[in-house]
GROMACS .gro file of C-alpha atoms in nm:
model
  480
    1MET     CA    1  -3.562 -10.385 -22.567
    2SER     CA    2  -3.376 -10.067 -22.661
    3LYS     CA    3  -3.270  -9.737 -22.510
    4PHE     CA    4  -3.367  -9.399 -22.652
    5GLU     CA    5  -3.156  -9.090 -22.585
    6LEU     CA    6  -3.373  -8.781 -22.541
    7LYS     CA    7  -3.162  -8.487 -22.655
    8LEU     CA    8  -3.217  -8.115 -22.605
    9PRO     CA    9  -3.391  -8.017 -22.929
   10ARG     CA   10  -3.298  -7.721 -23.142
   11MET     CA   11  -3.495  -7.421 -23.017
   12GLY     CA   12  -3.412  -7.158 -23.275
   13GLU     CA   13  -3.124  -7.023 -23.478
   14SER     CA   14  -2.981  -6.809 -23.197
   15VAL     CA   15  -3.038  -7.053 -22.907
   16ALA     CA   16  -2.735  -7.272 -22.839
   17GLU     CA   17  -2.799  -7.375 -22.479
   18ALA     CA   18  -3.060  -7.373 -22.205
   19THR     CA   19  -3.077  -7.414 -21.828
   20LEU     CA   20  -3.257  -7.720 -21.696
   21THR     CA   21  -3.500  -7.575 -21.439
   22SER     CA   22  -3.694  -7.882 -21.322
   23TRP     CA   23  -3.755  -8.250 -21.379
   24LEU     CA   24  -4.122  -8.341 -21.431
   25LYS     CA   25  -4.051  -8.717 -21.419
   26GLU     CA   26  -3.838  -8.935 -21.193
   27VAL     CA   27  -3.627  -9.239 -21.273
   28GLY     CA   28  -3.858  -9.538 -21.301
   29ASP     CA   29  -4.162  -9.338 -21.414
   30THR     CA   30  -4.360  -9.461 -21.714
   31ILE     CA   31  -4.368  -9.203 -21.993
   32GLU     CA   32  -4.598  -9.163 -22.288
   33MET     CA   33  -4.509  -9.003 -22.620
   34ASP     CA   34  -4.540  -8.623 -22.616
   35GLU     CA   35  -4.556  -8.619 -22.235
   36PRO     CA   36  -4.333  -8.345 -22.083
   37ILE     CA   37  -4.017  -8.483 -21.919
   38PHE     CA   38  -3.836  -8.170 -21.800
   39GLU     CA   39  -3.849  -7.791 -21.818
   40ILE     CA   40  -3.581  -7.566 -21.961
   41ALA     CA   41  -3.526  -7.192 -21.959
   42THR     CA   42  -3.346  -6.960 -22.197
   43ASP     CA   43  -3.295  -6.585 -22.175
   44LYS     CA   44  -3.631  -6.538 -22.345
   45VAL     CA   45  -3.873  -6.811 -22.251
   46ASP     CA   46  -3.940  -7.115 -22.031
   47SER     CA   47  -4.072  -7.428 -22.199
   48GLU     CA   48  -4.131  -7.799 -22.151
   49VAL     CA   49  -3.953  -8.071 -22.349
   50PRO     CA   50  -4.171  -8.374 -22.431
   51SER     CA   51  -4.075  -8.735 -22.485
   52GLU     CA   52  -4.048  -8.860 -22.841
   53VAL     CA   53  -4.128  -9.221 -22.745
   54ASP     CA   54  -4.326  -9.438 -22.502
   55GLY     CA   55  -4.116  -9.603 -22.232
   56VAL     CA   56  -3.965  -9.574 -21.887
   57LEU     CA   57  -3.719  -9.310 -21.768
   58ILE     CA   58  -3.408  -9.497 -21.656
   59GLU     CA   59  -3.144  -9.223 -21.632
   60LYS     CA   60  -3.111  -8.847 -21.587
   61CYS     CA   61  -2.797  -8.706 -21.745
   62PHE     CA   62  -2.818  -8.357 -21.594
   63ASN     CA   63  -2.923  -8.199 -21.267
   64VAL     CA   64  -3.148  -7.899 -21.208
   65ASP     CA   65  -2.970  -7.567 -21.285
   66ASP     CA   66  -2.721  -7.739 -21.520
   67VAL     CA   67  -2.666  -7.570 -21.855
   68VAL     CA   68  -2.735  -7.805 -22.146
   69GLU     CA   69  -2.621  -7.750 -22.502
   70VAL     CA   70  -2.850  -7.818 -22.797
   71GLY     CA   71  -2.801  -8.179 -22.908
   72GLN     CA   72  -2.677  -8.311 -22.573
   73THR     CA   73  -2.850  -8.614 -22.422
   74VAL     CA   74  -3.059  -8.509 -22.123
   75ALA     CA   75  -3.242  -8.832 -22.040
   76ILE     CA   76  -3.236  -9.200 -22.137
   77ILE     CA   77  -3.565  -9.380 -22.188
   78GLN     CA   78  -3.600  -9.756 -22.213
   79VAL     CA   79  -3.837  -9.860 -22.491
   80GLY     CA   80  -4.009 -10.202 -22.461
   81GLY     CA   81  -3.905 -10.507 -22.260
   82ASP     CA   82  -3.813 -10.532 -21.894
   83VAL     CA   83  -3.685 -10.218 -21.733
   84GLU     CA   84  -3.328 -10.205 -21.611
   85ILE     CA   85  -3.265  -9.899 -21.396
   86ALA     CA   86  -2.909  -9.775 -21.425
   87GLU     CA   87  -2.709  -9.843 -21.107
   88PRO     CA   88  -2.415  -9.625 -20.997
   89GLU     CA   89  -2.095  -9.780 -21.127
   90GLN     CA   90  -1.842  -9.926 -20.884
   91LYS     CA   91  -1.529  -9.849 -21.086
   92ASP     CA   92  -1.368  -9.649 -20.808
   93LYS     CA   93  -1.327  -9.957 -20.585
   94GLU     CA   94  -1.146 -10.153 -20.857
   95VAL     CA   95  -0.898  -9.875 -20.920
   96GLU     CA   96  -0.809  -9.849 -20.553
   97THR     CA   97  -0.646 -10.196 -20.553
   98GLU     CA   98  -0.348 -10.073 -20.759
   99GLU     CA   99  -0.071  -9.888 -20.580
  100PRO     CA  100  -0.284  -9.777 -20.281
  101VAL     CA  101  -0.034  -9.528 -20.142
  102LEU     CA  102   0.027  -9.356 -20.477
  103GLN     CA  103  -0.345  -9.352 -20.555
  104GLU     CA  104  -0.419  -9.202 -20.213
  105MET     CA  105  -0.158  -8.932 -20.279
  106VAL     CA  106  -0.327  -8.838 -20.606
  107THR     CA  107  -0.673  -8.838 -20.450
  108ALA     CA  108  -0.562  -8.629 -20.154
  109ALA     CA  109  -0.376  -8.385 -20.376
  110GLU     CA  110  -0.685  -8.338 -20.591
  111SER     CA  111  -0.895  -8.295 -20.279
  112ALA     CA  112  -0.651  -8.034 -20.150
  113VAL     CA  113  -0.667  -7.837 -20.472
  114MET     CA  114  -1.047  -7.854 -20.481
  115HIS     CA  115  -1.059  -7.753 -20.115
  116ALA     CA  116  -0.840  -7.449 -20.179
  117ARG     CA  117  -1.030  -7.348 -20.488
  118ALA     CA  118  -1.359  -7.379 -20.305
  119GLN     CA  119  -1.226  -7.163 -20.019
  120THR     CA  120  -1.104  -6.890 -20.252
  121SER     CA  121  -1.367  -6.896 -20.523
  122VAL     CA  122  -1.666  -6.906 -20.289
  123ALA     CA  123  -1.549  -6.582 -20.140
  124GLN     CA  124  -1.442  -6.436 -20.471
  125LEU     CA  125  -1.748  -6.522 -20.685
  126ASN     CA  126  -1.992  -6.330 -20.466
  127GLY     CA  127  -1.947  -6.002 -20.649
  128THR     CA  128  -2.220  -5.820 -20.831
  129SER     CA  129  -2.222  -5.749 -21.202
  130ASP     CA  130  -2.450  -5.656 -21.488
  131ARG     CA  131  -2.317  -5.955 -21.681
  132PHE     CA  132  -2.504  -6.286 -21.671
  133TYR     CA  133  -2.300  -6.595 -21.584
  134SER     CA  134  -2.458  -6.937 -21.632
  135PRO     CA  135  -2.425  -7.197 -21.352
  136LEU     CA  136  -2.189  -7.397 -21.575
  137VAL     CA  137  -1.952  -7.100 -21.620
  138LYS     CA  138  -1.958  -7.031 -21.245
  139ASN     CA  139  -1.880  -7.395 -21.165
  140ILE     CA  140  -1.583  -7.395 -21.403
  141ALA     CA  141  -1.461  -7.070 -21.246
  142ARG     CA  142  -1.477  -7.225 -20.899
  143GLN     CA  143  -1.297  -7.541 -21.012
  144GLU     CA  144  -1.020  -7.340 -21.178
  145GLY     CA  145  -0.979  -7.093 -20.891
  146ILE     CA  146  -1.090  -6.796 -21.103
  147SER     CA  147  -1.206  -6.503 -20.893
  148PHE     CA  148  -1.508  -6.288 -20.970
  149ASP     CA  149  -1.284  -5.993 -21.066
  150GLU     CA  150  -1.085  -6.216 -21.302
  151LEU     CA  151  -1.405  -6.360 -21.448
  152GLU     CA  152  -1.519  -6.005 -21.529
  153THR     CA  153  -1.210  -5.957 -21.750
  154ILE     CA  154  -1.282  -6.257 -21.975
  155ALA     CA  155  -1.408  -6.151 -22.317
  156GLY     CA  156  -1.742  -6.315 -22.397
  157THR     CA  157  -1.850  -6.428 -22.743
  158GLY     CA  158  -2.209  -6.508 -22.648
  159LYS     CA  159  -2.515  -6.288 -22.680
  160ASP     CA  160  -2.466  -5.940 -22.528
  161GLY     CA  161  -2.103  -6.028 -22.446
  162ARG     CA  162  -2.202  -6.328 -22.238
  163VAL     CA  163  -1.917  -6.561 -22.132
  164THR     CA  164  -1.983  -6.909 -22.273
  165LYS     CA  165  -1.837  -7.242 -22.167
  166ASP     CA  166  -1.591  -7.231 -22.459
  167ASP     CA  167  -1.477  -6.880 -22.360
  168ILE     CA  168  -1.380  -6.978 -22.008
  169LEU     CA  169  -1.227  -7.312 -22.115
  170ASN     CA  170  -1.014  -7.136 -22.377
  171TYR     CA  171  -0.908  -6.886 -22.112
  172VAL     CA  172  -0.797  -7.168 -21.882
  173LYS     CA  173  -0.630  -7.359 -22.170
  174LYS     CA  174  -0.416  -7.059 -22.260
  175GLY     CA  175  -0.287  -7.057 -21.905
  176GLU     CA  176  -0.412  -6.707 -21.836
  177SER     CA  177  -0.572  -6.812 -21.508
  178LYS     CA  178  -0.322  -6.861 -21.226
  179PRO     CA  179  -0.325  -7.212 -21.075
  180VAL     CA  180  -0.355  -7.278 -20.706
  181GLU     CA  181  -0.015  -7.356 -20.558
  182ARG     CA  182   0.061  -7.550 -20.241
  183ILE     CA  183  -0.229  -7.578 -19.998
  184SER     CA  184  -0.187  -7.711 -19.647
  185THR     CA  185  -0.481  -7.942 -19.575
  186PRO     CA  186  -0.532  -8.245 -19.351
  187GLU     CA  187  -0.541  -8.477 -19.653
  188ARG     CA  188  -0.210  -8.353 -19.791
  189ALA     CA  189  -0.040  -8.369 -19.451
  190ALA     CA  190  -0.156  -8.729 -19.394
  191VAL     CA  191  -0.025  -8.846 -19.729
  192GLN     CA  192   0.310  -8.676 -19.680
  193GLU     CA  193   0.348  -8.851 -19.347
  194ARG     CA  194   0.258  -9.194 -19.485
  195VAL     CA  195   0.503  -9.184 -19.777
  196ALA     CA  196   0.779  -9.047 -19.555
  197VAL     CA  197   0.840  -8.735 -19.748
  198SER     CA  198   1.166  -8.598 -19.627
  199GLN     CA  199   1.048  -8.243 -19.626
  200LYS     CA  200   0.859  -8.183 -19.302
  201VAL     CA  201   0.535  -7.995 -19.289
  202ALA     CA  202   0.584  -7.661 -19.118
  203ALA     CA  203   0.394  -7.623 -18.792
  204PRO     CA  204   0.212  -7.959 -18.807
  205GLU     CA  205  -0.006  -7.872 -18.513
  206LYS     CA  206  -0.171  -7.605 -18.731
  207VAL     CA  207  -0.218  -7.819 -19.039
  208SER     CA  208  -0.596  -7.816 -19.002
  209THR     CA  209  -0.608  -7.443 -19.067
  210PRO     CA  210  -0.743  -7.414 -19.425
  211VAL     CA  211  -0.518  -7.131 -19.541
  212GLU     CA  212  -0.180  -7.223 -19.385
  213GLU     CA  213   0.029  -7.175 -19.700
  214LYS     CA  214  -0.028  -6.898 -19.948
  215VAL     CA  215  -0.241  -6.937 -20.255
  216THR     CA  216  -0.137  -6.768 -20.575
  217ALA     CA  217  -0.428  -6.533 -20.613
  218PRO     CA  218  -0.550  -6.359 -20.924
  219PRO     CA  219  -0.397  -6.019 -20.997
  220ALA     CA  220  -0.641  -5.834 -20.778
  221PRO     CA  221  -0.710  -5.851 -20.490
  222GLU     CA  222  -0.395  -6.016 -20.349
  223LYS     CA  223  -0.568  -6.152 -20.038
  224VAL     CA  224  -0.906  -6.315 -20.008
  225ALA     CA  225  -1.099  -6.149 -19.730
  226PRO     CA  226  -1.462  -6.141 -19.628
  227ALA     CA  227  -1.652  -5.892 -19.839
  228THR     CA  228  -1.687  -5.573 -19.640
  229ALA     CA  229  -1.752  -5.214 -19.724
  230SER     CA  230  -1.383  -5.136 -19.672
  231THR     CA  231  -1.249  -5.415 -19.899
  232GLN     CA  232  -1.490  -5.387 -20.189
  233ALA     CA  233  -1.413  -5.173 -20.491
  234PRO     CA  234  -1.587  -4.838 -20.468
  235THR     CA  235  -1.927  -4.848 -20.631
  236SER     CA  236  -2.220  -4.615 -20.646
  237GLU     CA  237  -2.421  -4.665 -20.330
  238LYS     CA  238  -2.784  -4.760 -20.384
  239PRO     CA  239  -3.030  -4.666 -20.114
  240LYS     CA  240  -3.130  -4.966 -19.907
  241THR     CA  241  -3.496  -5.040 -19.861
  242GLN     CA  242  -3.596  -5.079 -19.500
  243VAL     CA  243  -3.815  -5.377 -19.424
  244SER     CA  244  -4.056  -5.301 -19.146
  245ARG     CA  245  -4.232  -5.548 -18.924
  246GLY     CA  246  -4.521  -5.706 -19.107
  247ASP     CA  247  -4.378  -5.639 -19.454
  248GLU     CA  248  -4.365  -5.931 -19.694
  249VAL     CA  249  -4.045  -5.990 -19.891
  250ILE     CA  250  -4.126  -6.153 -20.226
  251PRO     CA  251  -3.828  -6.281 -20.429
  252MET     CA  252  -3.841  -6.191 -20.798
  253SER     CA  253  -3.899  -6.476 -21.037
  254ARG     CA  254  -3.631  -6.567 -21.290
  255MET     CA  255  -3.834  -6.409 -21.571
  256GLY     CA  256  -3.902  -6.102 -21.358
  257LYS     CA  257  -3.530  -6.048 -21.306
  258LEU     CA  258  -3.461  -6.088 -21.677
  259ILE     CA  259  -3.733  -5.836 -21.764
  260ALA     CA  260  -3.602  -5.589 -21.507
  261LYS     CA  261  -3.249  -5.610 -21.647
  262HIS     CA  262  -3.372  -5.588 -22.006
  263MET     CA  263  -3.571  -5.272 -21.929
  264THR     CA  264  -3.289  -5.094 -21.745
  265ASP     CA  265  -3.042  -5.189 -22.019
  266SER     CA  266  -3.277  -5.045 -22.283
  267VAL     CA  267  -3.320  -4.715 -22.100
  268SER     CA  268  -2.943  -4.679 -22.066
  269THR     CA  269  -2.887  -4.776 -22.432
  270SER     CA  270  -3.148  -4.587 -22.634
  271ALA     CA  271  -3.238  -4.217 -22.631
  272HIS     CA  272  -3.613  -4.261 -22.585
  273VAL     CA  273  -3.844  -4.005 -22.751
  274GLN     CA  274  -4.224  -4.026 -22.781
  275SER     CA  275  -4.480  -3.904 -23.031
  276PHE     CA  276  -4.857  -3.925 -22.972
  277ILE     CA  277  -5.142  -3.916 -23.219
  278GLU     CA  278  -5.519  -3.945 -23.177
  279VAL     CA  279  -5.700  -4.182 -23.414
  280ASP     CA  280  -6.068  -4.205 -23.504
  281VAL     CA  281  -6.144  -4.579 -23.522
  282THR     CA  282  -6.523  -4.553 -23.549
  283ASN     CA  283  -6.527  -4.735 -23.882
  284ILE     CA  284  -6.316  -5.020 -23.741
  285VAL     CA  285  -6.542  -5.060 -23.436
  286THR     CA  286  -6.852  -5.065 -23.658
  287TRP     CA  287  -6.699  -5.312 -23.904
  288ARG     CA  288  -6.575  -5.552 -23.634
  289ASN     CA  289  -6.912  -5.556 -23.460
  290LYS     CA  290  -7.065  -5.651 -23.794
  291ILE     CA  291  -6.833  -5.945 -23.876
  292LYS     CA  292  -6.720  -6.088 -23.542
  293ASP     CA  293  -7.012  -6.329 -23.488
  294ALA     CA  294  -6.990  -6.471 -23.839
  295PHE     CA  295  -6.613  -6.504 -23.803
  296PHE     CA  296  -6.646  -6.696 -23.476
  297LYS     CA  297  -6.907  -6.928 -23.625
  298ARG     CA  298  -6.690  -6.996 -23.931
  299GLU     CA  299  -6.342  -7.014 -23.774
  300GLY     CA  300  -6.422  -7.121 -23.417
  301GLU     CA  301  -6.221  -6.837 -23.263
  302LYS     CA  302  -6.264  -6.472 -23.177
  303PHE     CA  303  -6.171  -6.180 -23.400
  304THR     CA  304  -6.011  -5.907 -23.186
  305TYR     CA  305  -5.880  -5.564 -23.275
  306THR     CA  306  -5.518  -5.684 -23.254
  307PRO     CA  307  -5.491  -5.830 -23.610
  308ILE     CA  308  -5.615  -5.500 -23.754
  309PHE     CA  309  -5.348  -5.302 -23.567
  310MET     CA  310  -5.076  -5.552 -23.663
  311GLU     CA  311  -5.169  -5.521 -24.030
  312ALA     CA  312  -5.156  -5.141 -24.006
  313VAL     CA  313  -4.812  -5.150 -23.842
  314ALA     CA  314  -4.679  -5.394 -24.104
  315LYS     CA  315  -4.793  -5.164 -24.385
  316ALA     CA  316  -4.638  -4.860 -24.213
  317LEU     CA  317  -4.306  -5.046 -24.171
  318LYS     CA  318  -4.319  -5.132 -24.540
  319LYS     CA  319  -4.365  -4.762 -24.618
  320TYR     CA  320  -4.095  -4.647 -24.372
  321PRO     CA  321  -3.830  -4.924 -24.371
  322MET     CA  322  -3.589  -4.717 -24.161
  323MET     CA  323  -3.813  -4.793 -23.865
  324ASN     CA  324  -3.745  -5.162 -23.927
  325ILE     CA  325  -3.380  -5.144 -23.824
  326SER     CA  326  -3.146  -5.221 -23.536
  327VAL     CA  327  -2.822  -5.062 -23.416
  328ASP     CA  328  -2.495  -5.254 -23.405
  329GLY     CA  329  -2.218  -5.033 -23.270
  330ASP     CA  330  -2.163  -4.761 -23.529
  331SER     CA  331  -2.369  -4.940 -23.794
  332VAL     CA  332  -2.739  -4.964 -23.870
  333ILE     CA  333  -2.884  -5.297 -23.983
  334LYS     CA  334  -3.183  -5.260 -24.213
  335LYS     CA  335  -3.396  -5.570 -24.170
  336LYS     CA  336  -3.529  -5.757 -24.471
  337ASN     CA  337  -3.819  -5.925 -24.292
  338ILE     CA  338  -4.092  -5.746 -24.097
  339ASN     CA  339  -4.128  -5.946 -23.774
  340ILE     CA  340  -4.365  -5.777 -23.530
  341GLY     CA  341  -4.344  -5.856 -23.159
  342MET     CA  342  -4.677  -5.874 -22.979
  343ALA     CA  343  -4.644  -5.801 -22.607
  344ALA     CA  344  -4.867  -6.035 -22.408
  345ALA     CA  345  -4.938  -6.031 -22.035
  346LEU     CA  346  -4.897  -6.359 -21.846
  347PRO     CA  347  -5.115  -6.483 -21.557
  348ASP     CA  348  -4.830  -6.426 -21.309
  349GLY     CA  349  -4.806  -6.058 -21.405
  350ASN     CA  350  -4.495  -6.093 -21.620
  351LEU     CA  351  -4.474  -6.001 -21.986
  352ILE     CA  352  -4.364  -6.199 -22.291
  353VAL     CA  353  -4.330  -6.089 -22.653
  354PRO     CA  354  -4.403  -6.360 -22.912
  355VAL     CA  355  -4.318  -6.261 -23.268
  356ILE     CA  356  -4.536  -6.262 -23.581
  357LYS     CA  357  -4.280  -6.357 -23.846
  358LYS     CA  358  -4.304  -6.193 -24.191
  359ALA     CA  359  -4.623  -6.013 -24.092
  360ASP     CA  360  -4.632  -5.812 -24.414
  361GLN     CA  361  -4.675  -6.134 -24.614
  362LEU     CA  362  -4.989  -6.243 -24.425
  363ASN     CA  363  -5.344  -6.141 -24.503
  364LEU     CA  364  -5.582  -6.031 -24.227
  365LEU     CA  365  -5.715  -6.383 -24.171
  366GLY     CA  366  -5.361  -6.520 -24.147
  367ILE     CA  367  -5.259  -6.255 -23.896
  368ALA     CA  368  -5.573  -6.325 -23.688
  369LYS     CA  369  -5.487  -6.697 -23.676
  370VAL     CA  370  -5.126  -6.632 -23.571
  371VAL     CA  371  -5.228  -6.372 -23.310
  372ASN     CA  372  -5.480  -6.607 -23.145
  373ASP     CA  373  -5.237  -6.900 -23.150
  374LEU     CA  374  -4.946  -6.704 -22.998
  375ALA     CA  375  -5.167  -6.541 -22.735
  376ASP     CA  376  -5.315  -6.875 -22.630
  377ARG     CA  377  -4.979  -7.051 -22.605
  378SER     CA  378  -4.829  -6.754 -22.420
  379ARG     CA  379  -5.089  -6.791 -22.145
  380ASN     CA  380  -5.022  -7.167 -22.126
  381ASN     CA  381  -4.641  -7.135 -22.121
  382ALA     CA  382  -4.618  -7.335 -22.442
  383LEU     CA  383  -4.414  -7.101 -22.663
  384LYS     CA  384  -4.095  -7.223 -22.826
  385PRO     CA  385  -3.778  -7.016 -22.773
  386ASP     CA  386  -3.759  -6.933 -23.144
  387GLU     CA  387  -4.108  -6.779 -23.129
  388VAL     CA  388  -3.996  -6.498 -22.899
  389GLN     CA  389  -3.685  -6.405 -23.098
  390GLY     CA  390  -3.611  -6.221 -23.420
  391GLY     CA  391  -3.856  -5.934 -23.373
  392THR     CA  392  -3.785  -5.614 -23.567
  393TYR     CA  393  -4.058  -5.393 -23.415
  394THR     CA  394  -4.293  -5.431 -23.117
  395VAL     CA  395  -4.656  -5.344 -23.043
  396THR     CA  396  -4.801  -5.337 -22.690
  397ASN     CA  397  -5.168  -5.293 -22.605
  398VAL     CA  398  -5.183  -5.080 -22.289
  399GLY     CA  399  -5.552  -5.015 -22.359
  400THR     CA  400  -5.633  -5.368 -22.240
  401PHE     CA  401  -5.597  -5.237 -21.885
  402GLY     CA  402  -5.778  -4.910 -21.948
  403SER     CA  403  -5.474  -4.689 -22.013
  404VAL     CA  404  -5.538  -4.407 -22.260
  405PHE     CA  405  -5.174  -4.384 -22.367
  406GLY     CA  406  -4.829  -4.474 -22.236
  407THR     CA  407  -4.456  -4.435 -22.289
  408PRO     CA  408  -4.332  -4.790 -22.359
  409ILE     CA  409  -3.967  -4.891 -22.334
  410ILE     CA  410  -3.802  -5.008 -22.656
  411ASN     CA  411  -3.740  -5.382 -22.690
  412GLN     CA  412  -3.368  -5.398 -22.771
  413PRO     CA  413  -3.210  -5.415 -23.025
  414GLN     CA  414  -3.511  -5.266 -23.203
  415VAL     CA  415  -3.557  -4.891 -23.242
  416GLY     CA  416  -3.932  -4.848 -23.196
  417ILE     CA  417  -4.237  -4.967 -23.007
  418LEU     CA  418  -4.602  -4.864 -23.046
  419ALA     CA  419  -4.847  -4.856 -22.755
  420LEU     CA  420  -5.218  -4.890 -22.833
  421GLY     CA  421  -5.444  -4.695 -22.598
  422ALA     CA  422  -5.798  -4.781 -22.492
  423ILE     CA  423  -6.079  -4.716 -22.742
  424ARG     CA  424  -6.323  -4.464 -22.593
  425LYS     CA  425  -6.643  -4.299 -22.708
  426ILE     CA  426  -6.595  -3.922 -22.690
  427PRO     CA  427  -6.765  -3.612 -22.838
  428SER     CA  428  -6.575  -3.494 -23.142
  429VAL     CA  429  -6.600  -3.220 -23.403
  430ILE     CA  430  -6.678  -3.360 -23.746
  431GLU     CA  431  -6.632  -3.156 -24.064
  432THR     CA  432  -6.918  -3.194 -24.313
  433ALA     CA  433  -7.026  -3.018 -24.633
  434GLU     CA  434  -7.291  -2.836 -24.432
  435GLY     CA  435  -7.042  -2.728 -24.166
  436ASP     CA  436  -6.892  -2.860 -23.843
  437VAL     CA  437  -7.099  -3.083 -23.618
  438ILE     CA  438  -7.037  -3.254 -23.284
  439ALA     CA  439  -7.085  -3.630 -23.279
  440VAL     CA  440  -6.992  -3.928 -23.062
  441ARG     CA  441  -6.692  -4.108 -23.210
  442SER     CA  442  -6.474  -4.404 -23.107
  443LYS     CA  443  -6.119  -4.278 -23.063
  444MET     CA  444  -5.785  -4.394 -22.926
  445TYR     CA  445  -5.427  -4.274 -22.887
  446LEU     CA  446  -5.117  -4.422 -23.045
  447SER     CA  447  -4.802  -4.371 -22.838
  448HIS     CA  448  -4.483  -4.419 -23.038
  449SER     CA  449  -4.150  -4.457 -22.854
  450TYR     CA  450  -3.840  -4.454 -23.076
  451ASP     CA  451  -3.463  -4.439 -23.048
  452HIS     CA  452  -3.353  -4.081 -23.112
  453ARG     CA  453  -2.997  -4.198 -23.181
  454VAL     CA  454  -3.106  -4.317 -23.527
  455VAL     CA  455  -3.470  -4.209 -23.565
  456ASN     CA  456  -3.540  -3.836 -23.580
  457GLY     CA  457  -3.866  -3.673 -23.484
  458ALA     CA  458  -3.989  -3.642 -23.841
  459LEU     CA  459  -3.955  -4.014 -23.918
  460GLY     CA  460  -4.098  -4.117 -23.581
  461SER     CA  461  -4.403  -3.892 -23.626
  462MET     CA  462  -4.460  -3.984 -23.993
  463PHE     CA  463  -4.458  -4.351 -23.905
  464ALA     CA  464  -4.724  -4.303 -23.635
  465LYS     CA  465  -4.928  -4.089 -23.877
  466ALA     CA  466  -4.912  -4.363 -24.142
  467VAL     CA  467  -5.056  -4.616 -23.893
  468ALA     CA  468  -5.330  -4.367 -23.798
  469ASP     CA  469  -5.422  -4.293 -24.161
  470TYR     CA  470  -5.454  -4.662 -24.241
  471LEU     CA  471  -5.686  -4.718 -23.943
  472GLU     CA  472  -5.902  -4.412 -24.010
  473ASN     CA  473  -5.954  -4.507 -24.377
  474TRP     CA  474  -6.084  -4.856 -24.296
  475ASP     CA  475  -6.314  -5.007 -24.559
  476LEU     CA  476  -6.654  -5.086 -24.406
  477ASN     CA  477  -6.724  -5.339 -24.685
  478ARG     CA  478  -6.405  -5.538 -24.638
  479GLU     CA  479  -6.430  -5.917 -24.609
  480VAL     CA  480  -6.213  -6.144 -24.398
   0.00000   0.00000   0.00000
């Protein structure tokens, strides 16, 4: 009989922690190898964590909404033998036998401090901000009596300036947060009376009032008051939406809120400019119709247009490497690898962007395999966090829903995104040796959004033209 510690696995180079969103098993449940135990969420993706062994879940080490670091033990599974469910330890009762009065003083003092911090921080941590604070950071802030305004001043070392656990603990360790001073609470008053403290409590009949004695508050504001329009810092007023009778209020999902913030941040960061180009893809349509049945019979999966477009984009990025960059302050980072994000719609209406890593090093068959695999696991919520990170350029297929073209928003910190419009049969003028003729052709639009801070109109247009030229010159005799 042995115990196995199920740890939060590594989920990618840039993922250091995740939020535990739900437990799929309860203590005492029998678990099979590879069976999901709990769900976690990062800034990019939600995923399930499976068991590495057969056994019985005997202990949960974290609660829902707790932030777990990579490598920390999340659950304990008993492997083989009789199951012994962990019972809550009774250490507190043993400790109480020593010096009861002194121990009660310590306990009551701690309770008083926690009571005061809860009173102040609950009111103070209800502010609004564009910064994301994890539940762990918020809990530490409440325990240390750090107000929302003070929390906003802490420099973050995490992604996008995010305040990590180490940031706030270092802030507290340096003594920059102001501790809660004397708090008048029922617990403190009772202890003082029992140990005959010579100093009397002022106005004992009012001891039960939570804020009898002053709390040393953070620099601003000096007093904690209910949040009202008159006490809040002036902010730009947003028009309130009126909810009429019969309207349904639908809370945004966690992913929906992340997408909304990501989109608004991108619009405020990049100077979006668009270029559009029409492409004749008749040869591609003809070629795909010719090979798709044989491909399905041989490979057991469909051959869509997406791998063809991804190959064209990879070649264009190879030709114009200054589209394969990101902006870091006043510097431009030219990426070595070409990692193409593939926007995929989810059943719940949200969007996720899995990444085809080193797309320029894959042949068409390899790209087709990766595209089908990522698309399938996207729909089944089975992507790993590392598979939605590290993209250097993004492609989105708006034509799937019948759109002819669009103006997509750049996926930060990239500088470009290409929207693929619907393929339509339209009459077109064709130049021949005998003169111009009108014929029915399969055509589509490419919509290229790029960051005008670092990509000028010439580069943005030449890149789109390179993709178009590659598609129009498709070899009808190509094999895959």
